[in-house]
Amino acid sequence: MTMKKYIILLLLAAATPRLAAQTDFKASLFGCISDGITVNTQSIQTAINTISSRGGGMLHFYVGRYLTGAIELKDNVTIVLHEGATLVGVPSVYDYYGPADAPKGLIVAEGRKNIGIVGSTPEREFDTNVTGNGIIQGQGALLTANAEAQIAKGYLSGTLAQAAPALISFSACTGVKVTGLTLQGAAGDVATYKNCKDVETARLLIDSRETPASCGITVDGCENVSVNDNFVRVSGKALRIVRSKGVKTRGNKTPAGKL
């Protein structure tokens, strides 16, 4: 073997572990289009499924509006919405689903571990001034109008409250992180955590007043939850805690003052 070939083999051997251990993925590589018109549900779900099957990682969304129906987070996957990136919910009520014992949602998960949606880049992760880097927008008014029309025509059973999706709906998940985002325009409640464990929800700017009685953060039957440094402006209750243990709150605010 020549010295040149030997050096090439050494370089390939050194590079292989880094390729196998890749943990950062651009949404655009999976065909996600940020024009605000193209529905990206399938592309985003394919990205999440692929990343989870490879052992996990971060799915990065950059500047643009990514229209989508409900997407399901899988084990060890974190969605990163950089500044200028917006996930926009489609206005059709039929494009949403949810966990068996929790509301429908735009981003859902059931029985998953180590999942997250963050707007802070890693180097700024612990900066308490970082709020609202990326946006999740529900188009609540349009979605509510669509649901009401479908119910009135008899095409959709149940109540409007049952049809209206949250922006985030997680059930029986462990190791959850939702930080550094703007959450706005939910048709139902904004973020719901049901029977989850080890949850961090921090540095969120929550603004949801398009539909009546929209709650900001609901913690139901959970354990070991931190709710810190959030600003919540909603039409319903800002923070609802039900049957939960070890819930710690600090530095949360509403327009009226401290939460």
GROMACS .gro file of C-alpha atoms in nm:
model
  259
    1MET     CA    1   0.000   0.000   0.000
    2THR     CA    2   0.136   0.342  -0.095
    3MET     CA    3   0.169   0.617   0.162
    4LYS     CA    4  -0.093   0.823  -0.025
    5LYS     CA    5  -0.356   0.546  -0.008
    6TYR     CA    6  -0.273   0.487   0.359
    7ILE     CA    7  -0.334   0.853   0.441
    8ILE     CA    8  -0.668   0.853   0.254
    9LEU     CA    9  -0.785   0.546   0.446
   10LEU     CA   10  -0.692   0.712   0.774
   11LEU     CA   11  -0.889   1.022   0.681
   12LEU     CA   12  -1.198   0.819   0.586
   13ALA     CA   13  -1.179   0.620   0.906
   14ALA     CA   14  -1.160   0.942   1.107
   15ALA     CA   15  -1.456   1.094   0.923
   16THR     CA   16  -1.691   0.794   0.943
   17PRO     CA   17  -1.778   0.822   1.314
   18ARG     CA   18  -1.866   1.190   1.269
   19LEU     CA   19  -2.098   1.110   0.981
   20ALA     CA   20  -2.266   0.830   1.173
   21ALA     CA   21  -2.309   1.051   1.478
   22GLN     CA   22  -2.457   1.349   1.294
   23THR     CA   23  -2.722   1.512   1.511
   24ASP     CA   24  -2.810   1.835   1.326
   25PHE     CA   25  -3.037   1.826   1.022
   26LYS     CA   26  -3.179   2.106   0.807
   27ALA     CA   27  -3.551   2.079   0.735
   28SER     CA   28  -3.486   2.183   0.375
   29LEU     CA   29  -3.290   1.862   0.317
   30PHE     CA   30  -3.617   1.670   0.362
   31GLY     CA   31  -3.804   1.885   0.112
   32CYS     CA   32  -3.962   2.130   0.356
   33ILE     CA   33  -4.056   2.454   0.178
   34SER     CA   34  -4.087   2.783   0.363
   35ASP     CA   35  -4.320   2.973   0.128
   36GLY     CA   36  -4.625   2.975   0.357
   37ILE     CA   37  -4.831   2.800   0.088
   38THR     CA   38  -4.689   2.449   0.050
   39VAL     CA   39  -4.822   2.204   0.310
   40ASN     CA   40  -4.517   2.040   0.469
   41THR     CA   41  -4.685   1.784   0.697
   42GLN     CA   42  -4.546   1.480   0.518
   43SER     CA   43  -4.197   1.624   0.474
   44ILE     CA   44  -4.166   1.727   0.839
   45GLN     CA   45  -4.294   1.391   0.963
   46THR     CA   46  -4.051   1.207   0.737
   47ALA     CA   47  -3.767   1.417   0.880
   48ILE     CA   48  -3.872   1.342   1.238
   49ASN     CA   49  -3.909   0.970   1.171
   50THR     CA   50  -3.570   0.953   0.999
   51ILE     CA   51  -3.386   1.142   1.271
   52SER     CA   52  -3.542   0.930   1.546
   53SER     CA   53  -3.452   0.608   1.362
   54ARG     CA   54  -3.089   0.724   1.348
   55GLY     CA   55  -3.078   0.767   1.724
   56GLY     CA   56  -3.204   1.123   1.748
   57GLY     CA   57  -3.097   1.478   1.680
   58MET     CA   58  -3.214   1.831   1.605
   59LEU     CA   59  -3.431   1.933   1.310
   60HIS     CA   60  -3.350   2.295   1.223
   61PHE     CA   61  -3.594   2.536   1.060
   62TYR     CA   62  -3.458   2.864   0.927
   63VAL     CA   63  -3.625   3.183   0.803
   64GLY     CA   64  -3.967   3.132   0.644
   65ARG     CA   65  -4.324   3.016   0.706
   66TYR     CA   66  -4.370   2.639   0.711
   67LEU     CA   67  -4.736   2.545   0.670
   68THR     CA   68  -4.824   2.211   0.831
   69GLY     CA   69  -5.094   1.994   0.982
   70ALA     CA   70  -5.038   1.785   1.294
   71ILE     CA   71  -4.689   1.636   1.331
   72GLU     CA   72  -4.579   1.379   1.588
   73LEU     CA   73  -4.250   1.407   1.773
   74LYS     CA   74  -4.056   1.083   1.817
   75ASP     CA   75  -3.792   0.971   2.069
   76ASN     CA   76  -3.479   1.186   2.098
   77VAL     CA   77  -3.589   1.448   1.845
   78THR     CA   78  -3.586   1.824   1.905
   79ILE     CA   79  -3.734   2.081   1.666
   80VAL     CA   80  -3.527   2.401   1.653
   81LEU     CA   81  -3.704   2.712   1.522
   82HIS     CA   82  -3.444   2.976   1.454
   83GLU     CA   83  -3.522   3.347   1.451
   84GLY     CA   84  -3.751   3.421   1.158
   85ALA     CA   85  -3.882   3.063   1.131
   86THR     CA   86  -4.254   3.005   1.182
   87LEU     CA   87  -4.452   2.679   1.192
   88VAL     CA   88  -4.802   2.769   1.073
   89GLY     CA   89  -5.099   2.541   1.135
   90VAL     CA   90  -5.325   2.469   0.838
   91PRO     CA   91  -5.683   2.603   0.877
   92SER     CA   92  -5.856   2.266   0.813
   93VAL     CA   93  -5.978   2.089   1.126
   94TYR     CA   94  -5.932   1.750   0.956
   95ASP     CA   95  -5.553   1.787   0.955
   96TYR     CA   96  -5.518   1.746   1.332
   97TYR     CA   97  -5.511   1.457   1.576
   98GLY     CA   98  -5.386   1.400   1.928
   99PRO     CA   99  -5.292   1.148   2.197
  100ALA     CA  100  -5.565   0.915   2.318
  101ASP     CA  101  -5.619   1.102   2.648
  102ALA     CA  102  -5.519   1.456   2.549
  103PRO     CA  103  -5.641   1.728   2.310
  104LYS     CA  104  -5.565   1.734   1.943
  105GLY     CA  105  -5.261   1.942   1.860
  106LEU     CA  106  -5.033   2.088   1.597
  107ILE     CA  107  -4.726   1.924   1.753
  108VAL     CA  108  -4.817   1.606   1.941
  109ALA     CA  109  -4.643   1.322   2.121
  110GLU     CA  110  -4.755   1.022   2.324
  111GLY     CA  111  -4.528   0.800   2.533
  112ARG     CA  112  -4.212   0.956   2.390
  113LYS     CA  113  -3.883   1.037   2.563
  114ASN     CA  114  -3.625   1.314   2.527
  115ILE     CA  115  -3.823   1.541   2.296
  116GLY     CA  116  -3.830   1.915   2.254
  117ILE     CA  117  -3.923   2.228   2.064
  118VAL     CA  118  -3.678   2.513   2.115
  119GLY     CA  119  -3.610   2.855   1.973
  120SER     CA  120  -3.274   2.912   2.138
  121THR     CA  121  -2.950   2.814   1.976
  122PRO     CA  122  -2.734   2.597   2.206
  123GLU     CA  123  -2.485   2.873   2.288
  124ARG     CA  124  -2.769   3.099   2.407
  125GLU     CA  125  -2.974   2.828   2.570
  126PHE     CA  126  -2.928   2.956   2.924
  127ASP     CA  127  -2.972   3.326   2.845
  128THR     CA  128  -3.293   3.423   3.025
  129ASN     CA  129  -3.338   3.716   2.786
  130VAL     CA  130  -3.385   3.485   2.489
  131THR     CA  131  -3.757   3.471   2.420
  132GLY     CA  132  -3.949   3.404   2.104
  133ASN     CA  133  -3.669   3.321   1.861
  134GLY     CA  134  -3.900   3.100   1.653
  135ILE     CA  135  -4.279   3.107   1.625
  136ILE     CA  136  -4.559   2.850   1.631
  137GLN     CA  137  -4.875   3.005   1.489
  138GLY     CA  138  -5.212   2.835   1.507
  139GLN     CA  139  -5.438   3.048   1.284
  140GLY     CA  140  -5.699   3.002   1.554
  141ALA     CA  141  -5.972   3.224   1.408
  142LEU     CA  142  -5.964   3.053   1.067
  143LEU     CA  143  -5.948   2.707   1.221
  144THR     CA  144  -6.238   2.780   1.456
  145ALA     CA  145  -6.451   2.908   1.167
  146ASN     CA  146  -6.373   2.592   0.968
  147ALA     CA  147  -6.466   2.368   1.262
  148GLU     CA  148  -6.791   2.555   1.325
  149ALA     CA  149  -6.889   2.521   0.958
  150GLN     CA  150  -6.816   2.147   0.954
  151ILE     CA  151  -7.014   2.089   1.274
  152ALA     CA  152  -7.309   2.294   1.144
  153LYS     CA  153  -7.318   2.086   0.823
  154GLY     CA  154  -7.311   1.763   1.021
  155TYR     CA  155  -6.976   1.653   0.878
  156LEU     CA  156  -6.797   1.676   1.212
  157SER     CA  157  -6.925   1.524   1.535
  158GLY     CA  158  -6.855   1.650   1.886
  159THR     CA  159  -6.819   2.000   2.022
  160LEU     CA  160  -6.609   2.291   1.904
  161ALA     CA  161  -6.387   2.250   2.211
  162GLN     CA  162  -6.317   1.888   2.115
  163ALA     CA  163  -6.234   1.982   1.757
  164ALA     CA  164  -6.007   2.278   1.838
  165PRO     CA  165  -5.641   2.172   1.855
  166ALA     CA  166  -5.377   2.300   2.095
  167LEU     CA  167  -5.045   2.416   1.957
  168ILE     CA  168  -4.863   2.155   2.169
  169SER     CA  169  -5.025   1.840   2.310
  170PHE     CA  170  -4.801   1.587   2.486
  171SER     CA  171  -4.913   1.284   2.684
  172ALA     CA  172  -4.714   1.033   2.893
  173CYS     CA  173  -4.383   1.172   2.773
  174THR     CA  174  -4.057   1.185   2.970
  175GLY     CA  175  -3.782   1.441   2.927
  176VAL     CA  176  -3.964   1.730   2.757
  177LYS     CA  177  -3.816   2.069   2.674
  178VAL     CA  178  -4.013   2.360   2.525
  179THR     CA  179  -3.815   2.685   2.546
  180GLY     CA  180  -3.738   3.017   2.378
  181LEU     CA  181  -4.043   3.037   2.148
  182THR     CA  182  -4.338   3.255   2.060
  183LEU     CA  183  -4.667   3.062   2.068
  184GLN     CA  184  -4.964   3.244   1.922
  185GLY     CA  185  -5.313   3.209   1.782
  186ALA     CA  186  -5.423   2.872   1.920
  187ALA     CA  187  -5.772   2.749   1.835
  188GLY     CA  188  -5.783   2.562   2.167
  189ASP     CA  189  -5.542   2.571   2.459
  190VAL     CA  190  -5.185   2.668   2.379
  191ALA     CA  191  -4.970   2.397   2.543
  192THR     CA  192  -5.100   2.089   2.726
  193TYR     CA  193  -4.891   1.833   2.915
  194LYS     CA  194  -5.082   1.527   3.036
  195ASN     CA  195  -4.921   1.262   3.259
  196CYS     CA  196  -4.572   1.375   3.159
  197LYS     CA  197  -4.254   1.362   3.366
  198ASP     CA  198  -3.944   1.584   3.374
  199VAL     CA  199  -4.080   1.880   3.177
  200GLU     CA  200  -3.912   2.217   3.124
  201THR     CA  201  -4.115   2.499   2.972
  202ALA     CA  202  -3.933   2.831   2.985
  203ARG     CA  203  -3.878   3.168   2.816
  204LEU     CA  204  -4.197   3.148   2.612
  205LEU     CA  205  -4.393   3.442   2.479
  206ILE     CA  206  -4.750   3.311   2.469
  207ASP     CA  207  -5.013   3.527   2.298
  208SER     CA  208  -5.343   3.354   2.225
  209ARG     CA  209  -5.658   3.566   2.234
  210GLU     CA  210  -5.829   3.472   1.909
  211THR     CA  211  -6.061   3.217   2.070
  212PRO     CA  212  -6.240   3.234   2.408
  213ALA     CA  213  -6.108   3.051   2.716
  214SER     CA  214  -5.775   2.955   2.556
  215CYS     CA  215  -5.546   2.848   2.842
  216GLY     CA  216  -5.175   2.919   2.821
  217ILE     CA  217  -5.002   2.623   2.987
  218THR     CA  218  -5.188   2.320   3.126
  219VAL     CA  219  -5.005   2.071   3.347
  220ASP     CA  220  -5.229   1.773   3.423
  221GLY     CA  221  -5.118   1.466   3.618
  222CYS     CA  222  -4.751   1.546   3.563
  223GLU     CA  223  -4.442   1.509   3.779
  224ASN     CA  224  -4.128   1.723   3.809
  225VAL     CA  225  -4.222   2.023   3.594
  226SER     CA  226  -4.052   2.363   3.576
  227VAL     CA  227  -4.242   2.663   3.438
  228ASN     CA  228  -4.002   2.957   3.436
  229ASP     CA  229  -3.969   3.306   3.286
  230ASN     CA  230  -4.271   3.288   3.056
  231PHE     CA  231  -4.491   3.580   2.949
  232VAL     CA  232  -4.853   3.470   2.900
  233ARG     CA  233  -5.132   3.673   2.741
  234VAL     CA  234  -5.438   3.454   2.678
  235SER     CA  235  -5.817   3.476   2.683
  236GLY     CA  236  -5.843   3.201   2.946
  237LYS     CA  237  -5.630   3.096   3.242
  238ALA     CA  238  -5.257   3.160   3.203
  239LEU     CA  239  -5.140   2.854   3.400
  240ARG     CA  240  -5.355   2.558   3.497
  241ILE     CA  241  -5.212   2.288   3.725
  242VAL     CA  242  -5.417   1.975   3.792
  243ARG     CA  243  -5.323   1.667   4.000
  244SER     CA  244  -4.952   1.724   3.949
  245LYS     CA  245  -4.648   1.683   4.176
  246GLY     CA  246  -4.324   1.877   4.188
  247VAL     CA  247  -4.433   2.172   3.975
  248LYS     CA  248  -4.194   2.467   4.018
  249THR     CA  249  -4.276   2.813   3.885
  250ARG     CA  250  -4.055   3.122   3.878
  251GLY     CA  251  -4.046   3.455   3.699
  252ASN     CA  252  -4.366   3.409   3.499
  253LYS     CA  253  -4.566   3.718   3.403
  254THR     CA  254  -4.898   3.823   3.255
  255PRO     CA  255  -5.010   4.170   3.141
  256ALA     CA  256  -5.149   4.217   3.494
  257GLY     CA  257  -4.814   4.140   3.658
  258LYS     CA  258  -4.653   3.830   3.806
  259LEU     CA  259  -4.818   3.496   3.743
   0.00000   0.00000   0.00000
